[in-house]
């Protein structure tokens, strides 16, 4: 029984009161589980920190979870082909799943503390619950987009259930129902954040505990509405959501005063790294991305950037150390493994720019970016208002380009060659290039392909979860993959399966979704 209990505590149904176990973190934010009485403000920060290494670039997420899963499926990197390469590993699945349910468990503890307050105290602390729920829904959306149906409404309630493990085994909620619930709640939160009057004393404490937006209520409202726009766009092709999505997207875009969204890089929703002596840093990015040649550039991305004079090329990538001509060469995914290995070992292939990305300890943990939101706007305007679609598309590209130069300026690393500043006409020249120009696209399909390609280029390895979701939804850009002859899963999958712990310990509830637990079942919004 001890072993079963221990295992359950590492799964979805448990409550880890607070996983602020790292000494480094505890020096800055006290562990609520070690306090004599939990408080809303301290638990709020304990909740935020639980998944920080899945937001900030960190070793475990990049090397264990992403290296041979989403990075391959997105062709954000080049790699040596191998048998069974499209089947996500058990460690990738279980670790990402476990982290999500730790986050949910800490949220349930925050709920528990909040629900035990008097009505007057709840009113004072409502800002914590609203913003915590927005943050939770962002990570929940990502988890649904990986797996489909997940336990949620009854999950993470071990503490609320008085330690009863059996009662805490949670049923699966349908992905469609959870999207509906989250969209309903986010709509309400947007309205509340536009009118909420936070007590000045509470606001001071909130600003100290909130390391996402530093207590800026307007930025939380932009986070809320931008997340709504992302989720509404994601489900816009699913029949039961299409009319709602169209109506609410129009509502958001037509009334920016009531529904502000992220539109410029200084409004990005992210974990900003200020001080490397705190636990909020990106020091694990180097080993996470670079180890085992995880930072090799893929051919499709490099070829597109070269052909069109993409100003991001030199900021995002650097020539291989043994490339005397300093050429940018991506690894072809269709080559045989022996040839690929020889090319990698030659040191001539392009790699991701180490000083901009992997060795930049100040690289932010991105949640929602200006380029993503502008590309979502562009998509909404396609077939409706071509001028506004073009404006949003070009603004998205501009914000994406500027981001890579701005983040390089933050870097404390000088491994890569010094970055040549943007020329006066580089962005405008790129926007006019043949395969990028909006005006060259003569159909809605071609314009959607332009948007999809720019999302893919911008997301690359820095927003891999959103990259994979959009590639599945839009089926663009078209990427060629080596066909694995050794496995029935011969190409990238449509979803991740559930961890084996669900089959073993949450058997009855798992059996209700077992028929869909395979790599070929599509997420409900993936209709093509």
mmCIF file of N, CA and C in Angstrom, residues 139-264:
data_model
loop_
_atom_site.group_PDB
_atom_site.id
_atom_site.type_symbol
_atom_site.label_atom_id
_atom_site.label_comp_id
_atom_site.label_asym_id
_atom_site.label_seq_id
_atom_site.Cartn_x
_atom_site.Cartn_y
_atom_site.Cartn_z
ATOM 1 N N UNK A 139 -1.903 26.505 -19.369
ATOM 2 C CA UNK A 139 -1.209 25.216 -19.335
ATOM 3 C C UNK A 139 -2.178 24.060 -19.578
ATOM 4 N N UNK A 140 -3.422 24.231 -19.174
ATOM 5 C CA UNK A 140 -4.444 23.209 -19.421
ATOM 6 C C UNK A 140 -4.725 23.088 -20.911
ATOM 7 N N UNK A 141 -4.829 24.211 -21.596
ATOM 8 C CA UNK A 141 -5.050 24.185 -23.042
ATOM 9 C C UNK A 141 -3.935 23.415 -23.740
ATOM 10 N N UNK A 142 -2.695 23.647 -23.333
ATOM 11 C CA UNK A 142 -1.566 22.935 -23.927
ATOM 12 C C UNK A 142 -1.676 21.431 -23.673
ATOM 13 N N UNK A 143 -2.081 21.060 -22.461
ATOM 14 C CA UNK A 143 -2.195 19.645 -22.100
ATOM 15 C C UNK A 143 -3.308 18.966 -22.888
ATOM 16 N N UNK A 144 -4.424 19.625 -23.043
ATOM 17 C CA UNK A 144 -5.514 19.094 -23.866
ATOM 18 C C UNK A 144 -5.061 18.929 -25.308
ATOM 19 N N UNK A 145 -4.323 19.908 -25.820
ATOM 20 C CA UNK A 145 -3.882 19.853 -27.210
ATOM 21 C C UNK A 145 -2.863 18.744 -27.440
ATOM 22 N N UNK A 146 -2.232 18.263 -26.379
ATOM 23 C CA UNK A 146 -1.337 17.113 -26.492
ATOM 24 C C UNK A 146 -2.092 15.792 -26.439
ATOM 25 N N UNK A 147 -3.065 15.691 -25.519
ATOM 26 C CA UNK A 147 -3.677 14.400 -25.220
ATOM 27 C C UNK A 147 -5.145 14.263 -25.631
ATOM 28 N N UNK A 148 -5.893 15.363 -25.664
ATOM 29 C CA UNK A 148 -7.342 15.269 -25.843
ATOM 30 C C UNK A 148 -8.036 15.309 -24.498
ATOM 31 N N UNK A 149 -8.926 14.363 -24.234
ATOM 32 C CA UNK A 149 -9.635 14.316 -22.952
ATOM 33 C C UNK A 149 -8.631 14.136 -21.811
ATOM 34 N N UNK A 150 -8.852 14.861 -20.714
ATOM 35 C CA UNK A 150 -7.987 14.720 -19.540
ATOM 36 C C UNK A 150 -8.835 14.821 -18.275
ATOM 37 N N UNK A 151 -8.369 14.252 -17.162
ATOM 38 C CA UNK A 151 -9.042 14.494 -15.882
ATOM 39 C C UNK A 151 -8.827 15.947 -15.467
ATOM 40 N N UNK A 152 -9.897 16.622 -15.059
ATOM 41 C CA UNK A 152 -9.728 18.012 -14.635
ATOM 42 C C UNK A 152 -10.672 18.378 -13.495
ATOM 43 N N UNK A 153 -11.970 18.321 -13.729
ATOM 44 C CA UNK A 153 -12.900 18.905 -12.756
ATOM 45 C C UNK A 153 -12.826 18.237 -11.391
ATOM 46 N N UNK A 154 -12.481 16.939 -11.349
ATOM 47 C CA UNK A 154 -12.364 16.246 -10.069
ATOM 48 C C UNK A 154 -10.919 15.871 -9.756
ATOM 49 N N UNK A 155 -9.975 16.333 -10.556
ATOM 50 C CA UNK A 155 -8.569 15.955 -10.379
ATOM 51 C C UNK A 155 -7.862 16.890 -9.412
ATOM 52 N N UNK A 156 -6.829 16.358 -8.771
ATOM 53 C CA UNK A 156 -6.006 17.166 -7.874
ATOM 54 C C UNK A 156 -6.633 17.462 -6.531
ATOM 55 N N UNK A 157 -7.622 16.694 -6.119
ATOM 56 C CA UNK A 157 -8.394 17.030 -4.918
ATOM 57 C C UNK A 157 -8.096 16.124 -3.725
ATOM 58 N N UNK A 158 -6.911 15.545 -3.675
ATOM 59 C CA UNK A 158 -6.573 14.667 -2.562
ATOM 60 C C UNK A 158 -6.674 15.395 -1.233
ATOM 61 N N UNK A 159 -6.134 16.596 -1.175
ATOM 62 C CA UNK A 159 -6.202 17.374 0.062
ATOM 63 C C UNK A 159 -7.647 17.755 0.385
ATOM 64 N N UNK A 160 -8.385 18.190 -0.623
ATOM 65 C CA UNK A 160 -9.783 18.569 -0.394
ATOM 66 C C UNK A 160 -10.628 17.372 0.008
ATOM 67 N N UNK A 161 -10.197 16.165 -0.414
ATOM 68 C CA UNK A 161 -10.925 14.943 -0.064
ATOM 69 C C UNK A 161 -10.402 14.285 1.206
ATOM 70 N N UNK A 162 -9.633 15.033 1.978
ATOM 71 C CA UNK A 162 -9.173 14.533 3.265
ATOM 72 C C UNK A 162 -8.175 13.396 3.157
ATOM 73 N N UNK A 163 -7.432 13.320 2.062
ATOM 74 C CA UNK A 163 -6.417 12.289 1.908
ATOM 75 C C UNK A 163 -6.946 10.956 1.416
ATOM 76 N N UNK A 164 -8.198 10.914 0.986
ATOM 77 C CA UNK A 164 -8.796 9.667 0.493
ATOM 78 C C UNK A 164 -8.362 9.456 -0.961
ATOM 79 N N UNK A 165 -7.390 8.548 -1.184
ATOM 80 C CA UNK A 165 -6.854 8.334 -2.530
ATOM 81 C C UNK A 165 -7.906 7.777 -3.487
ATOM 82 N N UNK A 166 -8.684 6.828 -3.004
ATOM 83 C CA UNK A 166 -9.666 6.195 -3.880
ATOM 84 C C UNK A 166 -10.702 7.204 -4.349
ATOM 85 N N UNK A 167 -11.181 8.028 -3.427
ATOM 86 C CA UNK A 167 -12.172 9.054 -3.787
ATOM 87 C C UNK A 167 -11.582 10.104 -4.719
ATOM 88 N N UNK A 168 -10.252 10.196 -4.738
ATOM 89 C CA UNK A 168 -9.591 11.228 -5.535
ATOM 90 C C UNK A 168 -9.193 10.761 -6.924
ATOM 91 N N UNK A 169 -9.464 9.492 -7.247
ATOM 92 C CA UNK A 169 -9.216 9.022 -8.610
ATOM 93 C C UNK A 169 -10.205 9.705 -9.546
ATOM 94 N N UNK A 170 -9.687 10.473 -10.488
ATOM 95 C CA UNK A 170 -10.540 11.412 -11.223
ATOM 96 C C UNK A 170 -10.961 10.899 -12.593
ATOM 97 N N UNK A 171 -12.220 11.093 -12.969
ATOM 98 C CA UNK A 171 -12.687 10.749 -14.310
ATOM 99 C C UNK A 171 -12.157 11.745 -15.335
ATOM 100 N N UNK A 172 -12.214 11.352 -16.594
ATOM 101 C CA UNK A 172 -11.772 12.207 -17.690
ATOM 102 C C UNK A 172 -12.909 13.118 -18.132
ATOM 103 N N UNK A 173 -12.560 14.383 -18.353
ATOM 104 C CA UNK A 173 -13.501 15.337 -18.953
ATOM 105 C C UNK A 173 -13.216 15.417 -20.446
ATOM 106 N N UNK A 174 -14.239 15.599 -21.248
ATOM 107 C CA UNK A 174 -14.017 15.694 -22.683
ATOM 108 C C UNK A 174 -13.287 16.991 -23.004
ATOM 109 N N UNK A 175 -12.422 16.932 -24.011
ATOM 110 C CA UNK A 175 -11.668 18.114 -24.433
ATOM 111 C C UNK A 175 -12.602 19.241 -24.834
ATOM 112 N N UNK A 176 -13.692 18.886 -25.523
ATOM 113 C CA UNK A 176 -14.657 19.908 -25.957
ATOM 114 C C UNK A 176 -15.300 20.596 -24.755
ATOM 115 N N UNK A 177 -15.690 19.821 -23.734
ATOM 116 C CA UNK A 177 -16.308 20.412 -22.546
ATOM 117 C C UNK A 177 -15.336 21.326 -21.814
ATOM 118 N N UNK A 178 -14.078 20.920 -21.743
ATOM 119 C CA UNK A 178 -13.089 21.743 -21.047
ATOM 120 C C UNK A 178 -12.807 23.029 -21.812
ATOM 121 N N UNK A 179 -12.728 22.953 -23.121
ATOM 122 C CA UNK A 179 -12.564 24.177 -23.909
ATOM 123 C C UNK A 179 -13.747 25.121 -23.684
ATOM 124 N N UNK A 180 -14.948 24.555 -23.666
ATOM 125 C CA UNK A 180 -16.145 25.380 -23.433
ATOM 126 C C UNK A 180 -16.082 26.046 -22.070
ATOM 127 N N UNK A 181 -15.771 25.279 -21.044
ATOM 128 C CA UNK A 181 -15.666 25.816 -19.689
ATOM 129 C C UNK A 181 -14.630 26.926 -19.613
ATOM 130 N N UNK A 182 -13.457 26.686 -20.185
ATOM 131 C CA UNK A 182 -12.395 27.682 -20.102
ATOM 132 C C UNK A 182 -12.759 28.949 -20.867
ATOM 133 N N UNK A 183 -13.341 28.794 -22.043
ATOM 134 C CA UNK A 183 -13.736 29.977 -22.801
ATOM 135 C C UNK A 183 -14.810 30.773 -22.081
ATOM 136 N N UNK A 184 -15.755 30.082 -21.436
ATOM 137 C CA UNK A 184 -16.781 30.772 -20.649
ATOM 138 C C UNK A 184 -16.141 31.568 -19.517
ATOM 139 N N UNK A 185 -15.252 30.908 -18.784
ATOM 140 C CA UNK A 185 -14.615 31.560 -17.637
ATOM 141 C C UNK A 185 -13.733 32.719 -18.068
ATOM 142 N N UNK A 186 -12.955 32.526 -19.125
ATOM 143 C CA UNK A 186 -12.066 33.593 -19.582
ATOM 144 C C UNK A 186 -12.851 34.816 -20.038
ATOM 145 N N UNK A 187 -14.009 34.598 -20.639
ATOM 146 C CA UNK A 187 -14.857 35.725 -21.024
ATOM 147 C C UNK A 187 -15.300 36.512 -19.789
ATOM 148 N N UNK A 188 -15.690 35.775 -18.745
ATOM 149 C CA UNK A 188 -16.084 36.433 -17.496
ATOM 150 C C UNK A 188 -14.904 37.165 -16.855
ATOM 151 N N UNK A 189 -13.733 36.529 -16.862
ATOM 152 C CA UNK A 189 -12.559 37.145 -16.245
ATOM 153 C C UNK A 189 -12.169 38.424 -16.961
ATOM 154 N N UNK A 190 -12.309 38.434 -18.271
ATOM 155 C CA UNK A 190 -11.974 39.634 -19.018
ATOM 156 C C UNK A 190 -12.825 40.812 -18.574
ATOM 157 N N UNK A 191 -14.117 40.544 -18.394
ATOM 158 C CA UNK A 191 -15.023 41.597 -17.927
ATOM 159 C C UNK A 191 -14.646 42.062 -16.520
ATOM 160 N N UNK A 192 -14.351 41.109 -15.652
ATOM 161 C CA UNK A 192 -14.015 41.467 -14.264
ATOM 162 C C UNK A 192 -12.720 42.264 -14.190
ATOM 163 N N UNK A 193 -11.724 41.849 -14.952
ATOM 164 C CA UNK A 193 -10.443 42.552 -14.906
ATOM 165 C C UNK A 193 -10.551 43.971 -15.445
ATOM 166 N N UNK A 194 -11.539 44.212 -16.289
ATOM 167 C CA UNK A 194 -11.740 45.557 -16.820
ATOM 168 C C UNK A 194 -12.368 46.505 -15.823
ATOM 169 N N UNK A 195 -12.980 45.956 -14.786
ATOM 170 C CA UNK A 195 -13.690 46.803 -13.821
ATOM 171 C C UNK A 195 -13.247 46.605 -12.380
ATOM 172 N N UNK A 196 -12.393 45.631 -12.116
ATOM 173 C CA UNK A 196 -12.043 45.283 -10.742
ATOM 174 C C UNK A 196 -11.311 46.424 -10.046
ATOM 175 N N UNK A 197 -11.632 46.605 -8.786
ATOM 176 C CA UNK A 197 -10.999 47.635 -7.964
ATOM 177 C C UNK A 197 -10.294 46.923 -6.814
ATOM 178 N N UNK A 198 -8.994 46.723 -6.965
ATOM 179 C CA UNK A 198 -8.238 45.954 -5.988
ATOM 180 C C UNK A 198 -7.794 46.859 -4.848
ATOM 181 N N UNK A 199 -8.006 46.398 -3.620
ATOM 182 C CA UNK A 199 -7.556 47.134 -2.444
ATOM 183 C C UNK A 199 -6.065 47.450 -2.575
ATOM 184 N N UNK A 200 -5.658 48.706 -2.314
ATOM 185 C CA UNK A 200 -4.246 49.092 -2.499
ATOM 186 C C UNK A 200 -3.269 48.200 -1.752
ATOM 187 N N UNK A 201 -3.621 47.800 -0.537
ATOM 188 C CA UNK A 201 -2.734 46.926 0.219
ATOM 189 C C UNK A 201 -2.605 45.562 -0.419
ATOM 190 N N UNK A 202 -3.722 45.020 -0.904
ATOM 191 C CA UNK A 202 -3.697 43.730 -1.605
ATOM 192 C C UNK A 202 -2.888 43.845 -2.890
ATOM 193 N N UNK A 203 -3.024 44.991 -3.582
ATOM 194 C CA UNK A 203 -2.321 45.174 -4.851
ATOM 195 C C UNK A 203 -0.817 45.182 -4.647
ATOM 196 N N UNK A 204 -0.351 45.760 -3.545
ATOM 197 C CA UNK A 204 1.081 45.751 -3.249
ATOM 198 C C UNK A 204 1.578 44.318 -3.070
ATOM 199 N N UNK A 205 0.828 43.536 -2.290
ATOM 200 C CA UNK A 205 1.201 42.141 -2.078
ATOM 201 C C UNK A 205 1.124 41.331 -3.354
ATOM 202 N N UNK A 206 0.104 41.585 -4.157
ATOM 203 C CA UNK A 206 -0.067 40.879 -5.415
ATOM 204 C C UNK A 206 1.107 41.169 -6.348
ATOM 205 N N UNK A 207 1.531 42.438 -6.403
ATOM 206 C CA UNK A 207 2.670 42.802 -7.240
ATOM 207 C C UNK A 207 3.946 42.104 -6.817
ATOM 208 N N UNK A 208 4.094 41.874 -5.515
ATOM 209 C CA UNK A 208 5.291 41.193 -5.008
ATOM 210 C C UNK A 208 5.268 39.703 -5.310
ATOM 211 N N UNK A 209 4.095 39.077 -5.293
ATOM 212 C CA UNK A 209 3.986 37.634 -5.492
ATOM 213 C C UNK A 209 3.860 37.243 -6.962
ATOM 214 N N UNK A 210 3.399 38.137 -7.786
ATOM 215 C CA UNK A 210 3.141 37.863 -9.205
ATOM 216 C C UNK A 210 4.396 38.128 -10.025
ATOM 217 N N UNK A 211 5.147 37.079 -10.347
ATOM 218 C CA UNK A 211 6.345 37.304 -11.148
ATOM 219 C C UNK A 211 6.082 37.124 -12.645
ATOM 220 N N UNK A 212 4.837 36.973 -13.031
ATOM 221 C CA UNK A 212 4.491 36.946 -14.456
ATOM 222 C C UNK A 212 4.290 38.372 -14.972
ATOM 223 N N UNK A 213 3.356 39.076 -14.386
ATOM 224 C CA UNK A 213 3.021 40.428 -14.847
ATOM 225 C C UNK A 213 3.243 41.504 -13.799
ATOM 226 N N UNK A 214 3.930 41.161 -12.712
ATOM 227 C CA UNK A 214 4.302 42.135 -11.679
ATOM 228 C C UNK A 214 3.112 42.931 -11.160
ATOM 229 N N UNK A 215 1.966 42.268 -11.068
ATOM 230 C CA UNK A 215 0.788 42.916 -10.502
ATOM 231 C C UNK A 215 0.080 43.868 -11.438
ATOM 232 N N UNK A 216 0.457 43.873 -12.708
ATOM 233 C CA UNK A 216 -0.158 44.766 -13.701
ATOM 234 C C UNK A 216 -1.489 44.161 -14.153
ATOM 235 N N UNK A 217 -2.595 44.736 -13.701
ATOM 236 C CA UNK A 217 -3.923 44.189 -13.991
ATOM 237 C C UNK A 217 -4.226 44.246 -15.491
ATOM 238 N N UNK A 218 -3.813 45.326 -16.138
ATOM 239 C CA UNK A 218 -4.081 45.446 -17.574
ATOM 240 C C UNK A 218 -3.352 44.351 -18.360
ATOM 241 N N UNK A 219 -2.129 44.005 -17.939
ATOM 242 C CA UNK A 219 -1.415 42.934 -18.638
ATOM 243 C C UNK A 219 -2.109 41.593 -18.422
ATOM 244 N N UNK A 220 -2.683 41.392 -17.238
ATOM 245 C CA UNK A 220 -3.444 40.157 -17.025
ATOM 246 C C UNK A 220 -4.685 40.126 -17.918
ATOM 247 N N UNK A 221 -5.285 41.289 -18.138
ATOM 248 C CA UNK A 221 -6.436 41.334 -19.036
ATOM 249 C C UNK A 221 -5.999 41.032 -20.467
ATOM 250 N N UNK A 222 -4.837 41.534 -20.868
ATOM 251 C CA UNK A 222 -4.317 41.229 -22.202
ATOM 252 C C UNK A 222 -3.976 39.744 -22.317
ATOM 253 N N UNK A 223 -3.415 39.177 -21.263
ATOM 254 C CA UNK A 223 -3.151 37.742 -21.221
ATOM 255 C C UNK A 223 -4.452 36.978 -21.415
ATOM 256 N N UNK A 224 -5.467 37.362 -20.664
ATOM 257 C CA UNK A 224 -6.759 36.691 -20.714
ATOM 258 C C UNK A 224 -7.357 36.737 -22.122
ATOM 259 N N UNK A 225 -7.414 37.898 -22.713
ATOM 260 C CA UNK A 225 -8.043 38.042 -24.030
ATOM 261 C C UNK A 225 -7.201 37.425 -25.152
ATOM 262 N N UNK A 226 -5.885 37.488 -25.007
ATOM 263 C CA UNK A 226 -5.024 36.863 -26.009
ATOM 264 C C UNK A 226 -5.137 35.348 -25.947
ATOM 265 N N UNK A 227 -5.249 34.805 -24.731
ATOM 266 C CA UNK A 227 -5.475 33.365 -24.593
ATOM 267 C C UNK A 227 -6.821 32.978 -25.182
ATOM 268 N N UNK A 228 -7.832 33.803 -24.950
ATOM 269 C CA UNK A 228 -9.139 33.561 -25.572
ATOM 270 C C UNK A 228 -9.008 33.531 -27.089
ATOM 271 N N UNK A 229 -8.295 34.510 -27.656
ATOM 272 C CA UNK A 229 -8.143 34.588 -29.106
ATOM 273 C C UNK A 229 -7.436 33.348 -29.640
ATOM 274 N N UNK A 230 -6.396 32.880 -28.935
ATOM 275 C CA UNK A 230 -5.698 31.663 -29.348
ATOM 276 C C UNK A 230 -6.636 30.467 -29.327
ATOM 277 N N UNK A 231 -7.373 30.301 -28.234
ATOM 278 C CA UNK A 231 -8.232 29.133 -28.085
ATOM 279 C C UNK A 231 -9.412 29.175 -29.048
ATOM 280 N N UNK A 232 -9.989 30.352 -29.243
ATOM 281 C CA UNK A 232 -11.099 30.487 -30.180
ATOM 282 C C UNK A 232 -10.650 30.171 -31.611
ATOM 283 N N UNK A 233 -9.460 30.633 -31.957
ATOM 284 C CA UNK A 233 -8.929 30.328 -33.291
ATOM 285 C C UNK A 233 -8.659 28.842 -33.429
ATOM 286 N N UNK A 234 -8.140 28.235 -32.365
ATOM 287 C CA UNK A 234 -7.820 26.809 -32.411
ATOM 288 C C UNK A 234 -9.061 25.975 -32.702
ATOM 289 N N UNK A 235 -10.220 26.368 -32.156
ATOM 290 C CA UNK A 235 -11.432 25.560 -32.328
ATOM 291 C C UNK A 235 -12.343 26.096 -33.429
ATOM 292 N N UNK A 236 -11.883 27.113 -34.160
ATOM 293 C CA UNK A 236 -12.767 27.789 -35.110
ATOM 294 C C UNK A 236 -13.241 26.890 -36.244
ATOM 295 N N UNK A 237 -12.501 25.819 -36.534
ATOM 296 C CA UNK A 237 -12.918 24.918 -37.593
ATOM 297 C C UNK A 237 -13.764 23.759 -37.123
ATOM 298 N N UNK A 238 -13.900 23.610 -35.799
ATOM 299 C CA UNK A 238 -14.713 22.522 -35.241
ATOM 300 C C UNK A 238 -16.167 22.960 -35.249
ATOM 301 N N UNK A 239 -17.018 22.190 -35.908
ATOM 302 C CA UNK A 239 -18.401 22.589 -36.179
ATOM 303 C C UNK A 239 -19.145 23.192 -35.014
ATOM 304 N N UNK A 240 -19.122 22.538 -33.855
ATOM 305 C CA UNK A 240 -19.908 23.020 -32.722
ATOM 306 C C UNK A 240 -19.369 24.319 -32.142
ATOM 307 N N UNK A 241 -18.129 24.675 -32.470
ATOM 308 C CA UNK A 241 -17.527 25.901 -31.943
ATOM 309 C C UNK A 241 -17.467 27.020 -32.975
ATOM 310 N N UNK A 242 -17.684 26.723 -34.236
ATOM 311 C CA UNK A 242 -17.367 27.684 -35.288
ATOM 312 C C UNK A 242 -18.122 28.998 -35.154
ATOM 313 N N UNK A 243 -19.423 28.946 -34.890
ATOM 314 C CA UNK A 243 -20.187 30.188 -34.793
ATOM 315 C C UNK A 243 -19.787 30.981 -33.559
ATOM 316 N N UNK A 244 -19.574 30.283 -32.456
ATOM 317 C CA UNK A 244 -19.134 30.972 -31.241
ATOM 318 C C UNK A 244 -17.777 31.616 -31.467
ATOM 319 N N UNK A 245 -16.857 30.867 -32.064
ATOM 320 C CA UNK A 245 -15.511 31.377 -32.290
ATOM 321 C C UNK A 245 -15.546 32.639 -33.137
ATOM 322 N N UNK A 246 -16.303 32.598 -34.224
ATOM 323 C CA UNK A 246 -16.373 33.766 -35.102
ATOM 324 C C UNK A 246 -16.932 34.976 -34.366
ATOM 325 N N UNK A 247 -18.003 34.768 -33.601
ATOM 326 C CA UNK A 247 -18.636 35.883 -32.893
ATOM 327 C C UNK A 247 -17.703 36.487 -31.845
ATOM 328 N N UNK A 248 -17.032 35.638 -31.073
ATOM 329 C CA UNK A 248 -16.199 36.156 -29.984
ATOM 330 C C UNK A 248 -14.876 36.717 -30.494
ATOM 331 N N UNK A 249 -14.341 36.155 -31.565
ATOM 332 C CA UNK A 249 -13.145 36.744 -32.169
ATOM 333 C C UNK A 249 -13.469 38.143 -32.678
ATOM 334 N N UNK A 250 -14.602 38.291 -33.349
ATOM 335 C CA UNK A 250 -15.024 39.615 -33.825
ATOM 336 C C UNK A 250 -15.212 40.580 -32.661
ATOM 337 N N UNK A 251 -15.783 40.090 -31.585
ATOM 338 C CA UNK A 251 -16.004 40.925 -30.402
ATOM 339 C C UNK A 251 -14.681 41.449 -29.858
ATOM 340 N N UNK A 252 -13.693 40.574 -29.770
ATOM 341 C CA UNK A 252 -12.385 40.968 -29.249
ATOM 342 C C UNK A 252 -11.701 41.962 -30.179
ATOM 343 N N UNK A 253 -11.685 41.657 -31.465
ATOM 344 C CA UNK A 253 -10.937 42.498 -32.402
ATOM 345 C C UNK A 253 -11.626 43.824 -32.694
ATOM 346 N N UNK A 254 -12.943 43.870 -32.570
ATOM 347 C CA UNK A 254 -13.673 45.100 -32.876
ATOM 348 C C UNK A 254 -13.761 46.070 -31.711
ATOM 349 N N UNK A 255 -13.348 45.628 -30.513
ATOM 350 C CA UNK A 255 -13.442 46.515 -29.343
ATOM 351 C C UNK A 255 -12.178 46.381 -28.501
ATOM 352 N N UNK A 256 -11.058 46.924 -28.985
ATOM 353 C CA UNK A 256 -9.785 46.767 -28.275
ATOM 354 C C UNK A 256 -9.742 47.485 -26.930
ATOM 355 N N UNK A 257 -10.618 48.442 -26.727
ATOM 356 C CA UNK A 257 -10.655 49.128 -25.431
ATOM 357 C C UNK A 257 -11.210 48.206 -24.354
ATOM 358 N N UNK A 258 -12.281 47.516 -24.670
ATOM 359 C CA UNK A 258 -12.891 46.587 -23.720
ATOM 360 C C UNK A 258 -12.105 45.283 -23.643
ATOM 361 N N UNK A 259 -11.539 44.879 -24.772
ATOM 362 C CA UNK A 259 -10.841 43.592 -24.849
ATOM 363 C C UNK A 259 -9.408 43.790 -25.333
ATOM 364 N N UNK A 260 -8.560 44.401 -24.522
ATOM 365 C CA UNK A 260 -7.172 44.610 -24.954
ATOM 366 C C UNK A 260 -6.434 43.278 -25.109
ATOM 367 N N UNK A 261 -5.529 43.230 -26.073
ATOM 368 C CA UNK A 261 -4.738 42.024 -26.331
ATOM 369 C C UNK A 261 -3.268 42.420 -26.474
ATOM 370 N N UNK A 262 -2.394 41.439 -26.463
ATOM 371 C CA UNK A 262 -0.956 41.654 -26.651
ATOM 372 C C UNK A 262 -0.704 41.975 -28.126
ATOM 373 N N UNK A 263 -0.022 43.083 -28.390
ATOM 374 C CA UNK A 263 0.226 43.449 -29.791
ATOM 375 C C UNK A 263 1.660 43.865 -30.064
ATOM 376 N N UNK A 264 2.424 44.211 -29.039
ATOM 377 C CA UNK A 264 3.824 44.596 -29.225
ATOM 378 C C UNK A 264 4.694 43.793 -28.272
#
